[in-house]
Short mmCIF file of N, CA, C and O in Angstrom, two decimals:
data_model
loop_
_atom_site.label_atom_id
_atom_site.label_comp_id
_atom_site.label_asym_id
_atom_site.label_seq_id
_atom_site.Cartn_x
_atom_site.Cartn_y
_atom_site.Cartn_z
N MET A 1 104.83 -15.25 -10.43
CA MET A 1 104.97 -14.35 -9.32
C MET A 1 106.13 -14.81 -8.44
O MET A 1 106.24 -15.97 -8.09
N THR A 2 106.98 -13.88 -8.06
CA THR A 2 108.12 -14.17 -7.21
C THR A 2 107.75 -13.90 -5.76
O THR A 2 107.16 -12.89 -5.44
N THR A 3 108.11 -14.84 -4.91
CA THR A 3 107.89 -14.61 -3.48
C THR A 3 109.24 -14.45 -2.80
O THR A 3 110.20 -15.14 -3.13
N GLU A 4 109.30 -13.55 -1.88
CA GLU A 4 110.53 -13.29 -1.15
C GLU A 4 110.73 -14.34 -0.07
O GLU A 4 109.80 -14.70 0.64
N ARG A 5 111.97 -14.85 0.02
CA ARG A 5 112.28 -15.81 1.07
C ARG A 5 112.36 -15.11 2.41
O ARG A 5 112.84 -14.00 2.50
N ASN A 6 111.92 -15.77 3.42
CA ASN A 6 111.96 -15.24 4.78
C ASN A 6 113.13 -15.90 5.50
O ASN A 6 112.94 -16.81 6.31
N ILE A 7 114.33 -15.46 5.21
CA ILE A 7 115.55 -16.08 5.71
C ILE A 7 115.72 -15.76 7.20
O ILE A 7 115.65 -14.61 7.60
N ARG A 8 115.96 -16.80 7.98
CA ARG A 8 116.24 -16.63 9.41
C ARG A 8 117.72 -16.85 9.64
O ARG A 8 118.32 -17.79 9.12
N THR A 9 118.31 -16.01 10.45
CA THR A 9 119.73 -16.09 10.77
C THR A 9 119.98 -15.35 12.07
O THR A 9 119.05 -14.86 12.70
N ASN A 10 121.21 -15.26 12.46
CA ASN A 10 121.61 -14.43 13.60
C ASN A 10 122.22 -13.15 13.04
O ASN A 10 123.00 -13.20 12.09
N PHE A 11 121.87 -12.02 13.61
CA PHE A 11 122.49 -10.75 13.27
C PHE A 11 123.31 -10.29 14.45
O PHE A 11 122.86 -10.38 15.60
N ALA A 12 124.50 -9.77 14.18
CA ALA A 12 125.35 -9.21 15.23
C ALA A 12 125.66 -7.77 14.89
O ALA A 12 125.90 -7.43 13.73
N PHE A 13 125.65 -6.93 15.91
CA PHE A 13 125.91 -5.51 15.76
C PHE A 13 127.13 -5.15 16.59
O PHE A 13 127.27 -5.60 17.73
N TYR A 14 128.01 -4.35 15.99
CA TYR A 14 129.29 -4.01 16.61
C TYR A 14 129.52 -2.51 16.56
O TYR A 14 129.03 -1.82 15.67
N ALA A 15 130.35 -2.04 17.48
CA ALA A 15 130.84 -0.66 17.43
C ALA A 15 131.87 -0.57 16.28
O ALA A 15 132.25 -1.59 15.70
N PRO A 16 132.33 0.63 15.95
CA PRO A 16 133.32 0.76 14.87
C PRO A 16 134.58 -0.06 15.13
O PRO A 16 134.99 -0.24 16.29
N GLU A 17 135.17 -0.53 14.05
CA GLU A 17 136.39 -1.32 14.17
C GLU A 17 137.47 -0.54 14.90
O GLU A 17 137.70 0.63 14.63
N GLY A 18 138.09 -1.20 15.85
CA GLY A 18 139.16 -0.58 16.61
C GLY A 18 138.68 0.35 17.71
O GLY A 18 139.50 0.95 18.40
N ASP A 19 137.37 0.49 17.87
CA ASP A 19 136.84 1.37 18.90
C ASP A 19 135.62 0.73 19.56
O ASP A 19 134.52 1.26 19.51
N GLY A 20 135.84 -0.42 20.17
CA GLY A 20 134.76 -1.17 20.80
C GLY A 20 134.07 -0.42 21.92
O GLY A 20 132.95 -0.74 22.29
N GLY A 21 134.70 0.61 22.44
CA GLY A 21 134.10 1.40 23.50
C GLY A 21 133.35 2.63 22.99
O GLY A 21 132.89 3.45 23.79
N ALA A 22 133.19 2.76 21.69
CA ALA A 22 132.57 3.96 21.10
C ALA A 22 131.13 4.17 21.55
O ALA A 22 130.65 5.31 21.55
N TRP A 23 130.43 3.11 21.92
CA TRP A 23 129.05 3.26 22.35
C TRP A 23 128.97 3.81 23.77
O TRP A 23 127.91 4.20 24.22
N HIS A 24 130.09 3.82 24.50
CA HIS A 24 130.11 4.28 25.89
C HIS A 24 129.03 3.55 26.69
O HIS A 24 128.28 4.17 27.44
N ALA A 25 128.95 2.26 26.48
CA ALA A 25 127.88 1.47 27.06
C ALA A 25 128.44 0.39 27.99
O ALA A 25 129.57 -0.06 27.83
N THR A 26 127.60 0.02 28.92
CA THR A 26 127.87 -1.11 29.79
C THR A 26 126.66 -2.03 29.71
O THR A 26 125.62 -1.65 29.16
N LEU A 27 126.79 -3.20 30.28
CA LEU A 27 125.63 -4.09 30.33
C LEU A 27 124.50 -3.44 31.12
O LEU A 27 123.33 -3.59 30.78
N ASN A 28 124.85 -2.70 32.16
CA ASN A 28 123.81 -2.02 32.95
C ASN A 28 123.10 -0.94 32.14
O ASN A 28 121.88 -0.81 32.21
N SER A 29 123.84 -0.17 31.35
CA SER A 29 123.19 0.88 30.56
C SER A 29 122.35 0.27 29.44
O SER A 29 121.29 0.79 29.09
N LEU A 30 122.80 -0.85 28.89
CA LEU A 30 121.99 -1.54 27.88
C LEU A 30 120.71 -2.08 28.52
O LEU A 30 119.63 -1.95 27.95
N GLU A 31 120.83 -2.67 29.69
CA GLU A 31 119.64 -3.17 30.37
C GLU A 31 118.64 -2.03 30.61
O GLU A 31 117.44 -2.18 30.33
N ARG A 32 119.11 -0.89 31.10
CA ARG A 32 118.22 0.25 31.32
C ARG A 32 117.55 0.70 30.02
O ARG A 32 116.35 0.96 29.97
N ALA A 33 118.33 0.78 28.95
CA ALA A 33 117.80 1.22 27.66
C ALA A 33 116.75 0.24 27.12
O ALA A 33 115.72 0.67 26.59
N LEU A 34 117.00 -1.05 27.27
CA LEU A 34 116.01 -2.04 26.82
C LEU A 34 114.73 -1.94 27.64
O LEU A 34 113.63 -2.03 27.09
N ARG A 35 114.86 -1.74 28.93
CA ARG A 35 113.68 -1.62 29.80
C ARG A 35 112.87 -0.37 29.47
O ARG A 35 111.65 -0.38 29.54
N GLU A 36 113.55 0.71 29.09
CA GLU A 36 112.86 1.95 28.73
C GLU A 36 112.20 1.86 27.35
O GLU A 36 111.14 2.44 27.13
N ALA A 37 112.81 1.15 26.43
CA ALA A 37 112.35 1.13 25.04
C ALA A 37 111.30 0.07 24.74
O ALA A 37 110.48 0.25 23.83
N PHE A 38 111.32 -1.04 25.46
CA PHE A 38 110.47 -2.18 25.12
C PHE A 38 109.65 -2.61 26.34
O PHE A 38 110.19 -2.70 27.44
N PRO A 39 108.38 -2.92 26.14
CA PRO A 39 107.54 -3.30 27.28
C PRO A 39 107.90 -4.67 27.83
O PRO A 39 108.10 -5.62 27.08
N ASP A 40 108.03 -4.74 29.12
CA ASP A 40 108.22 -6.00 29.85
C ASP A 40 109.31 -6.91 29.27
O ASP A 40 109.07 -8.09 28.99
N PRO A 41 110.54 -6.40 29.09
CA PRO A 41 111.59 -7.30 28.58
C PRO A 41 111.98 -8.33 29.64
O PRO A 41 111.81 -8.11 30.84
N VAL A 42 112.48 -9.45 29.15
CA VAL A 42 113.05 -10.47 30.04
C VAL A 42 114.56 -10.33 29.90
O VAL A 42 115.10 -10.45 28.79
N ILE A 43 115.23 -10.06 31.02
CA ILE A 43 116.66 -9.74 30.96
C ILE A 43 117.38 -10.50 32.07
O ILE A 43 116.89 -10.58 33.19
N GLY A 44 118.54 -11.05 31.74
CA GLY A 44 119.34 -11.75 32.73
C GLY A 44 120.82 -11.62 32.44
O GLY A 44 121.23 -11.58 31.29
N LEU A 45 121.60 -11.56 33.48
CA LEU A 45 123.06 -11.55 33.35
C LEU A 45 123.57 -12.96 33.60
O LEU A 45 123.02 -13.69 34.44
N ARG A 46 124.62 -13.33 32.88
CA ARG A 46 125.26 -14.63 33.11
C ARG A 46 126.72 -14.52 32.72
O ARG A 46 127.15 -13.55 32.11
N ARG A 47 127.46 -15.54 33.05
CA ARG A 47 128.88 -15.60 32.69
C ARG A 47 129.01 -16.48 31.46
O ARG A 47 128.54 -17.61 31.44
N SER A 48 129.63 -15.96 30.40
CA SER A 48 129.83 -16.72 29.17
C SER A 48 130.93 -17.75 29.38
O SER A 48 132.01 -17.43 29.88
N ASP A 49 130.65 -18.98 28.99
CA ASP A 49 131.66 -20.03 29.09
C ASP A 49 132.75 -19.86 28.03
O ASP A 49 133.88 -20.30 28.22
N ILE A 50 132.41 -19.23 26.93
CA ILE A 50 133.36 -19.10 25.82
C ILE A 50 134.48 -18.13 26.15
O ILE A 50 135.65 -18.43 25.97
N ARG A 51 134.14 -16.94 26.60
CA ARG A 51 135.15 -15.91 26.86
C ARG A 51 135.30 -15.60 28.34
O ARG A 51 136.02 -14.68 28.71
N SER A 52 134.60 -16.31 29.19
CA SER A 52 134.67 -16.09 30.63
C SER A 52 134.43 -14.62 30.98
O SER A 52 135.21 -13.99 31.67
N MET A 53 133.32 -14.10 30.43
CA MET A 53 132.97 -12.71 30.67
C MET A 53 131.47 -12.61 30.93
O MET A 53 130.72 -13.53 30.60
N ALA A 54 131.05 -11.51 31.51
CA ALA A 54 129.63 -11.28 31.76
C ALA A 54 128.94 -10.92 30.45
O ALA A 54 129.46 -10.15 29.64
N VAL A 55 127.76 -11.49 30.24
CA VAL A 55 126.94 -11.17 29.08
C VAL A 55 125.51 -10.92 29.57
O VAL A 55 125.11 -11.38 30.63
N LEU A 56 124.78 -10.18 28.76
CA LEU A 56 123.39 -9.88 29.06
C LEU A 56 122.53 -10.61 28.04
O LEU A 56 122.69 -10.41 26.84
N ASP A 57 121.65 -11.47 28.52
CA ASP A 57 120.67 -12.13 27.66
C ASP A 57 119.37 -11.37 27.77
O ASP A 57 118.99 -10.91 28.86
N PHE A 58 118.67 -11.21 26.64
CA PHE A 58 117.40 -10.48 26.69
C PHE A 58 116.41 -11.05 25.70
O PHE A 58 116.77 -11.68 24.72
N GLU A 59 115.16 -10.83 26.03
CA GLU A 59 114.05 -11.16 25.14
C GLU A 59 113.12 -9.95 25.17
O GLU A 59 112.70 -9.52 26.25
N ILE A 60 112.85 -9.39 23.98
CA ILE A 60 112.02 -8.19 23.90
C ILE A 60 110.93 -8.40 22.86
O ILE A 60 111.05 -9.24 21.97
N GLU A 61 109.88 -7.61 22.99
CA GLU A 61 108.77 -7.64 22.04
C GLU A 61 108.68 -6.25 21.38
O GLU A 61 107.96 -5.38 21.87
N PRO A 62 109.40 -6.04 20.27
CA PRO A 62 109.40 -4.72 19.64
C PRO A 62 108.10 -4.39 18.91
O PRO A 62 107.81 -3.23 18.64
N ALA A 63 107.34 -5.41 18.56
CA ALA A 63 106.03 -5.24 17.92
C ALA A 63 105.13 -6.36 18.44
O ALA A 63 105.64 -7.39 18.91
N PRO A 64 103.82 -6.19 18.38
CA PRO A 64 102.94 -7.23 18.88
C PRO A 64 103.24 -8.60 18.25
O PRO A 64 103.37 -8.73 17.04
N ASP A 65 103.44 -9.58 19.12
CA ASP A 65 103.71 -10.97 18.72
C ASP A 65 105.01 -11.15 17.94
O ASP A 65 105.18 -12.15 17.24
N VAL A 66 105.93 -10.22 18.04
CA VAL A 66 107.27 -10.35 17.47
C VAL A 66 108.25 -10.33 18.63
O VAL A 66 108.39 -9.31 19.31
N TRP A 67 108.89 -11.46 18.87
CA TRP A 67 109.83 -11.58 19.98
C TRP A 67 111.25 -11.71 19.45
O TRP A 67 111.50 -12.48 18.52
N LEU A 68 112.16 -10.96 20.02
CA LEU A 68 113.57 -11.04 19.67
C LEU A 68 114.34 -11.55 20.88
O LEU A 68 114.13 -11.06 22.00
N VAL A 69 115.23 -12.49 20.64
CA VAL A 69 116.10 -13.03 21.67
C VAL A 69 117.51 -12.59 21.32
O VAL A 69 117.95 -12.72 20.17
N GLY A 70 118.22 -12.05 22.31
CA GLY A 70 119.56 -11.56 22.03
C GLY A 70 120.50 -11.75 23.19
O GLY A 70 120.10 -12.09 24.31
N THR A 71 121.77 -11.50 22.89
CA THR A 71 122.85 -11.56 23.87
C THR A 71 123.78 -10.39 23.59
O THR A 71 124.02 -10.05 22.43
N ALA A 72 124.30 -9.80 24.63
CA ALA A 72 125.23 -8.69 24.48
C ALA A 72 126.43 -8.89 25.38
O ALA A 72 126.30 -9.35 26.51
N ALA A 73 127.59 -8.53 24.86
CA ALA A 73 128.83 -8.48 25.63
C ALA A 73 129.42 -7.10 25.38
O ALA A 73 129.73 -6.76 24.24
N LEU A 74 129.51 -6.31 26.41
CA LEU A 74 130.03 -4.95 26.26
C LEU A 74 131.18 -4.67 27.21
O LEU A 74 131.59 -3.54 27.36
N THR A 75 131.68 -5.71 27.83
CA THR A 75 132.67 -5.51 28.88
C THR A 75 134.10 -5.37 28.37
O THR A 75 134.94 -4.82 29.05
N GLU A 76 134.37 -5.85 27.18
CA GLU A 76 135.72 -5.74 26.63
C GLU A 76 135.66 -4.95 25.34
O GLU A 76 134.94 -5.33 24.41
N PRO A 77 136.40 -3.85 25.23
CA PRO A 77 136.32 -3.03 24.02
C PRO A 77 136.61 -3.78 22.73
O PRO A 77 136.04 -3.48 21.70
N ASP A 78 137.48 -4.79 22.76
CA ASP A 78 137.80 -5.50 21.53
C ASP A 78 136.80 -6.63 21.24
O ASP A 78 136.92 -7.32 20.24
N TYR A 79 135.84 -6.81 22.12
CA TYR A 79 134.87 -7.88 21.92
C TYR A 79 133.49 -7.43 22.38
O TYR A 79 132.82 -8.08 23.15
N ALA A 80 133.07 -6.27 21.91
CA ALA A 80 131.77 -5.72 22.26
C ALA A 80 130.80 -5.98 21.12
O ALA A 80 131.09 -5.69 19.97
N TYR A 81 129.65 -6.56 21.46
CA TYR A 81 128.65 -6.85 20.43
C TYR A 81 127.27 -6.98 21.06
O TYR A 81 127.13 -7.19 22.26
N ILE A 82 126.25 -6.86 20.21
CA ILE A 82 124.88 -7.21 20.56
C ILE A 82 124.40 -8.11 19.44
O ILE A 82 124.47 -7.73 18.27
N ALA A 83 123.93 -9.30 19.77
CA ALA A 83 123.51 -10.27 18.75
C ALA A 83 122.05 -10.65 18.95
O ALA A 83 121.58 -10.81 20.08
N LEU A 84 121.35 -10.79 17.84
CA LEU A 84 119.98 -11.29 17.83
C LEU A 84 120.00 -12.70 17.25
O LEU A 84 120.69 -12.95 16.25
N THR A 85 119.25 -13.60 17.83
CA THR A 85 119.28 -15.01 17.45
C THR A 85 118.04 -15.39 16.66
O THR A 85 116.92 -15.08 17.06
N ASP A 86 118.27 -16.07 15.53
CA ASP A 86 117.20 -16.68 14.73
C ASP A 86 116.11 -15.67 14.36
O ASP A 86 114.95 -15.82 14.71
N VAL A 87 116.52 -14.62 13.65
CA VAL A 87 115.60 -13.55 13.25
C VAL A 87 115.62 -13.37 11.74
O VAL A 87 116.56 -13.77 11.06
N THR A 88 114.57 -12.74 11.24
CA THR A 88 114.53 -12.33 9.85
C THR A 88 115.00 -10.89 9.76
O THR A 88 115.11 -10.18 10.77
N ALA A 89 115.25 -10.42 8.55
CA ALA A 89 115.62 -9.02 8.35
C ALA A 89 114.49 -8.11 8.81
O ALA A 89 114.74 -7.05 9.40
N ASP A 90 113.25 -8.52 8.57
CA ASP A 90 112.10 -7.72 8.99
C ASP A 90 112.03 -7.58 10.51
O ASP A 90 111.60 -6.55 11.02
N GLU A 91 112.44 -8.61 11.23
CA GLU A 91 112.44 -8.56 12.69
C GLU A 91 113.63 -7.78 13.22
O GLU A 91 113.52 -7.03 14.20
N ALA A 92 114.79 -7.94 12.59
CA ALA A 92 116.01 -7.29 13.06
C ALA A 92 116.07 -5.81 12.69
O ALA A 92 116.71 -5.02 13.40
N GLY A 93 115.41 -5.41 11.61
CA GLY A 93 115.48 -4.02 11.14
C GLY A 93 115.08 -2.99 12.18
O GLY A 93 115.83 -2.04 12.44
N PRO A 94 113.91 -3.13 12.81
CA PRO A 94 113.53 -2.14 13.83
C PRO A 94 114.50 -2.09 15.01
O PRO A 94 114.76 -1.03 15.56
N PHE A 95 115.07 -3.24 15.40
CA PHE A 95 116.05 -3.24 16.48
C PHE A 95 117.30 -2.49 16.05
O PHE A 95 117.86 -1.70 16.81
N ALA A 96 117.76 -2.73 14.81
CA ALA A 96 118.94 -2.04 14.31
C ALA A 96 118.71 -0.53 14.28
O ALA A 96 119.61 0.25 14.63
N LEU A 97 117.52 -0.11 13.90
CA LEU A 97 117.19 1.32 13.88
C LEU A 97 117.22 1.88 15.30
O LEU A 97 117.78 2.95 15.55
N TRP A 98 116.64 1.15 16.26
CA TRP A 98 116.68 1.59 17.66
C TRP A 98 118.11 1.69 18.15
O TRP A 98 118.50 2.67 18.79
N LEU A 99 118.91 0.68 17.82
CA LEU A 99 120.30 0.67 18.25
C LEU A 99 121.04 1.89 17.70
O LEU A 99 121.73 2.60 18.44
N ARG A 100 120.86 2.16 16.43
CA ARG A 100 121.54 3.29 15.79
C ARG A 100 121.03 4.64 16.30
O ARG A 100 121.81 5.53 16.61
N ASP A 101 119.71 4.79 16.39
CA ASP A 101 119.14 6.10 16.69
C ASP A 101 118.98 6.41 18.18
O ASP A 101 119.01 7.57 18.57
N ASP A 102 118.80 5.37 18.99
CA ASP A 102 118.49 5.62 20.39
C ASP A 102 119.53 5.12 21.39
O ASP A 102 119.61 5.63 22.50
N PHE A 103 120.33 4.13 21.01
CA PHE A 103 121.27 3.57 21.97
C PHE A 103 122.70 4.05 21.74
O PHE A 103 123.36 4.49 22.68
N ALA A 104 123.16 3.95 20.52
CA ALA A 104 124.52 4.41 20.21
C ALA A 104 124.54 5.94 20.25
O ALA A 104 123.58 6.57 19.84
N PRO A 105 125.62 6.55 20.73
CA PRO A 105 125.62 8.00 20.89
C PRO A 105 125.74 8.80 19.59
O PRO A 105 125.58 10.00 19.60
N ALA A 106 126.00 8.15 18.48
CA ALA A 106 126.07 8.84 17.18
C ALA A 106 125.63 7.86 16.10
O ALA A 106 125.83 6.65 16.23
N PRO A 107 125.02 8.34 15.03
CA PRO A 107 124.44 7.42 14.05
C PRO A 107 125.45 6.64 13.20
O PRO A 107 125.07 5.70 12.54
N ASP A 108 126.72 6.99 13.25
CA ASP A 108 127.69 6.28 12.41
C ASP A 108 128.52 5.29 13.21
O ASP A 108 129.63 4.94 12.83
N LEU A 109 127.96 4.80 14.31
CA LEU A 109 128.74 3.93 15.19
C LEU A 109 128.31 2.48 15.20
O LEU A 109 128.71 1.73 16.08
N VAL A 110 127.49 2.05 14.25
CA VAL A 110 127.00 0.67 14.27
C VAL A 110 127.42 -0.06 13.00
O VAL A 110 127.20 0.42 11.89
N ARG A 111 128.02 -1.22 13.20
CA ARG A 111 128.32 -2.14 12.10
C ARG A 111 127.52 -3.41 12.33
O ARG A 111 127.13 -3.69 13.46
N PHE A 112 127.31 -4.19 11.27
CA PHE A 112 126.52 -5.42 11.42
C PHE A 112 127.04 -6.50 10.49
O PHE A 112 127.71 -6.25 9.50
N THR A 113 126.71 -7.73 10.86
CA THR A 113 126.92 -8.88 10.00
C THR A 113 125.91 -9.94 10.42
O THR A 113 125.13 -9.73 11.34
N SER A 114 125.93 -11.05 9.72
CA SER A 114 125.00 -12.14 10.05
C SER A 114 125.77 -13.46 10.06
O SER A 114 126.84 -13.58 9.48
N SER A 115 125.18 -14.44 10.72
CA SER A 115 125.81 -15.76 10.72
C SER A 115 125.79 -16.35 9.32
O SER A 115 126.68 -17.12 8.95
N LEU A 116 124.80 -15.98 8.50
CA LEU A 116 124.75 -16.44 7.12
C LEU A 116 125.96 -15.91 6.34
O LEU A 116 126.61 -16.65 5.60
N ALA A 117 126.30 -14.65 6.52
CA ALA A 117 127.47 -14.07 5.86
C ALA A 117 128.75 -14.75 6.34
O ALA A 117 129.62 -15.11 5.53
N MET A 118 128.86 -14.95 7.66
CA MET A 118 130.07 -15.57 8.20
C MET A 118 130.22 -17.01 7.71
O MET A 118 131.32 -17.46 7.43
N ALA A 119 129.11 -17.73 7.58
CA ALA A 119 129.16 -19.10 7.07
C ALA A 119 129.62 -19.14 5.62
O ALA A 119 130.12 -20.16 5.15
N ASN A 120 129.46 -18.02 4.92
CA ASN A 120 129.90 -17.93 3.52
C ASN A 120 131.25 -17.22 3.39
O ASN A 120 131.60 -16.75 2.32
N GLY A 121 132.00 -17.10 4.49
CA GLY A 121 133.36 -16.58 4.45
C GLY A 121 133.49 -15.08 4.61
O GLY A 121 134.60 -14.56 4.55
N GLU A 122 132.41 -14.35 4.83
CA GLU A 122 132.49 -12.90 5.01
C GLU A 122 132.46 -12.58 6.50
O GLU A 122 131.43 -12.67 7.14
N ASP A 123 133.63 -12.22 7.03
CA ASP A 123 133.68 -11.97 8.48
C ASP A 123 133.91 -10.50 8.83
O ASP A 123 134.16 -10.16 9.97
N ILE A 124 133.82 -9.62 7.85
CA ILE A 124 134.00 -8.19 8.10
C ILE A 124 132.62 -7.53 8.15
O ILE A 124 131.89 -7.53 7.17
N PRO A 125 132.26 -6.97 9.30
CA PRO A 125 130.95 -6.31 9.41
C PRO A 125 130.85 -5.10 8.49
O PRO A 125 131.84 -4.42 8.19
N SER A 126 129.63 -4.82 8.06
CA SER A 126 129.33 -3.67 7.21
C SER A 126 128.78 -2.54 8.07
O SER A 126 128.09 -2.79 9.06
N PRO A 127 129.02 -1.29 7.67
CA PRO A 127 128.45 -0.19 8.45
C PRO A 127 126.95 -0.07 8.21
O PRO A 127 126.48 -0.27 7.09
N LEU A 128 126.23 0.21 9.26
CA LEU A 128 124.82 0.56 9.14
C LEU A 128 124.78 2.02 8.71
O LEU A 128 125.49 2.84 9.28
N PRO A 129 124.02 2.36 7.68
CA PRO A 129 124.00 3.76 7.23
C PRO A 129 123.60 4.70 8.37
O PRO A 129 122.76 4.37 9.20
N ALA A 130 124.19 5.88 8.37
CA ALA A 130 123.90 6.88 9.40
C ALA A 130 122.52 7.48 9.22
O ALA A 130 121.98 8.09 10.14
N GLU A 131 121.93 7.32 8.04
CA GLU A 131 120.60 7.85 7.77
C GLU A 131 119.71 6.74 7.22
O GLU A 131 120.20 5.69 6.82
N GLY A 132 118.43 7.01 7.17
CA GLY A 132 117.47 6.04 6.64
C GLY A 132 116.49 5.62 7.71
O GLY A 132 116.86 5.46 8.87
N ASP A 133 115.25 5.44 7.30
CA ASP A 133 114.21 5.04 8.24
C ASP A 133 114.20 3.53 8.41
O ASP A 133 115.05 2.81 7.86
N GLY A 134 113.23 3.04 9.16
CA GLY A 134 113.13 1.61 9.43
C GLY A 134 113.00 0.77 8.18
O GLY A 134 113.60 -0.31 8.07
N ASP A 135 112.23 1.26 7.19
CA ASP A 135 112.07 0.51 5.95
C ASP A 135 113.40 0.40 5.20
O ASP A 135 113.72 -0.65 4.64
N ALA A 136 114.17 1.47 5.21
CA ALA A 136 115.47 1.46 4.53
C ALA A 136 116.45 0.50 5.20
O ALA A 136 117.19 -0.23 4.54
N ILE A 137 116.46 0.50 6.53
CA ILE A 137 117.35 -0.40 7.27
C ILE A 137 116.94 -1.85 7.05
O ILE A 137 117.78 -2.72 6.79
N THR A 138 115.65 -2.13 7.11
CA THR A 138 115.16 -3.49 6.87
C THR A 138 115.51 -3.94 5.46
O THR A 138 115.96 -5.07 5.25
N ALA A 139 115.35 -3.07 4.48
CA ALA A 139 115.70 -3.41 3.09
C ALA A 139 117.19 -3.70 2.97
O ALA A 139 117.59 -4.64 2.26
N LEU A 140 118.02 -2.94 3.66
CA LEU A 140 119.46 -3.19 3.65
C LEU A 140 119.77 -4.57 4.23
O LEU A 140 120.57 -5.33 3.66
N LEU A 141 119.14 -4.92 5.34
CA LEU A 141 119.38 -6.23 5.95
C LEU A 141 118.89 -7.35 5.04
O LEU A 141 119.53 -8.41 4.94
N ARG A 142 117.78 -7.13 4.34
CA ARG A 142 117.30 -8.14 3.37
C ARG A 142 118.32 -8.34 2.25
O ARG A 142 118.62 -9.48 1.87
N ARG A 143 118.82 -7.23 1.68
CA ARG A 143 119.81 -7.33 0.60
C ARG A 143 121.07 -8.04 1.08
O ARG A 143 121.67 -8.85 0.36
N HIS A 144 121.47 -7.75 2.31
CA HIS A 144 122.62 -8.42 2.91
C HIS A 144 122.42 -9.93 2.91
O HIS A 144 123.29 -10.69 2.49
N LEU A 145 121.25 -10.38 3.39
CA LEU A 145 120.98 -11.82 3.43
C LEU A 145 120.90 -12.42 2.04
O LEU A 145 121.41 -13.53 1.81
N GLU A 146 120.25 -11.74 1.12
CA GLU A 146 120.12 -12.24 -0.25
C GLU A 146 121.50 -12.44 -0.89
O GLU A 146 121.69 -13.36 -1.69
N ALA A 147 122.46 -11.57 -0.57
CA ALA A 147 123.80 -11.68 -1.15
C ALA A 147 124.51 -12.96 -0.71
O ALA A 147 125.40 -13.44 -1.41
N PHE A 148 124.13 -13.51 0.43
CA PHE A 148 124.80 -14.68 0.96
C PHE A 148 123.95 -15.94 0.96
O PHE A 148 124.37 -17.00 1.42
N ASP A 149 122.74 -15.86 0.44
CA ASP A 149 121.83 -17.00 0.41
C ASP A 149 122.09 -17.82 -0.84
O ASP A 149 121.46 -17.64 -1.87
N HIS A 150 123.06 -18.73 -0.74
CA HIS A 150 123.44 -19.57 -1.89
C HIS A 150 122.84 -20.94 -1.75
O HIS A 150 122.76 -21.53 -0.76
#
């Protein structure tokens, strides 16, 4: 019997290449959206030491006893991202679906990658499909991790 590995990594989500402002989002609009979508999120703004820009840190509970920790930088169009830290594909999938269907203004505006892929030399994000339910998105994220799990 084969058992599936539960790979933990960081996932990052980006707007389309060359159009970092495509989400028409700010840290304030992301904060509002997280507060509306998830019960009792923990959210804080801080200044990033790396890029000297404002970032939004958040912790949300998308499902009972499933906590996601993330950071977002949306202030510079060429460096806009939302990242989840130390998550599995199963944990990141529902967030990716929410991001695509409820936060981004159109379903073809989300790209993703993982720290596992970047550690293996792949630094070009892949598009999140414009269609597909939560199971399909989670399966895509699993296949992504499996491709880089050497």
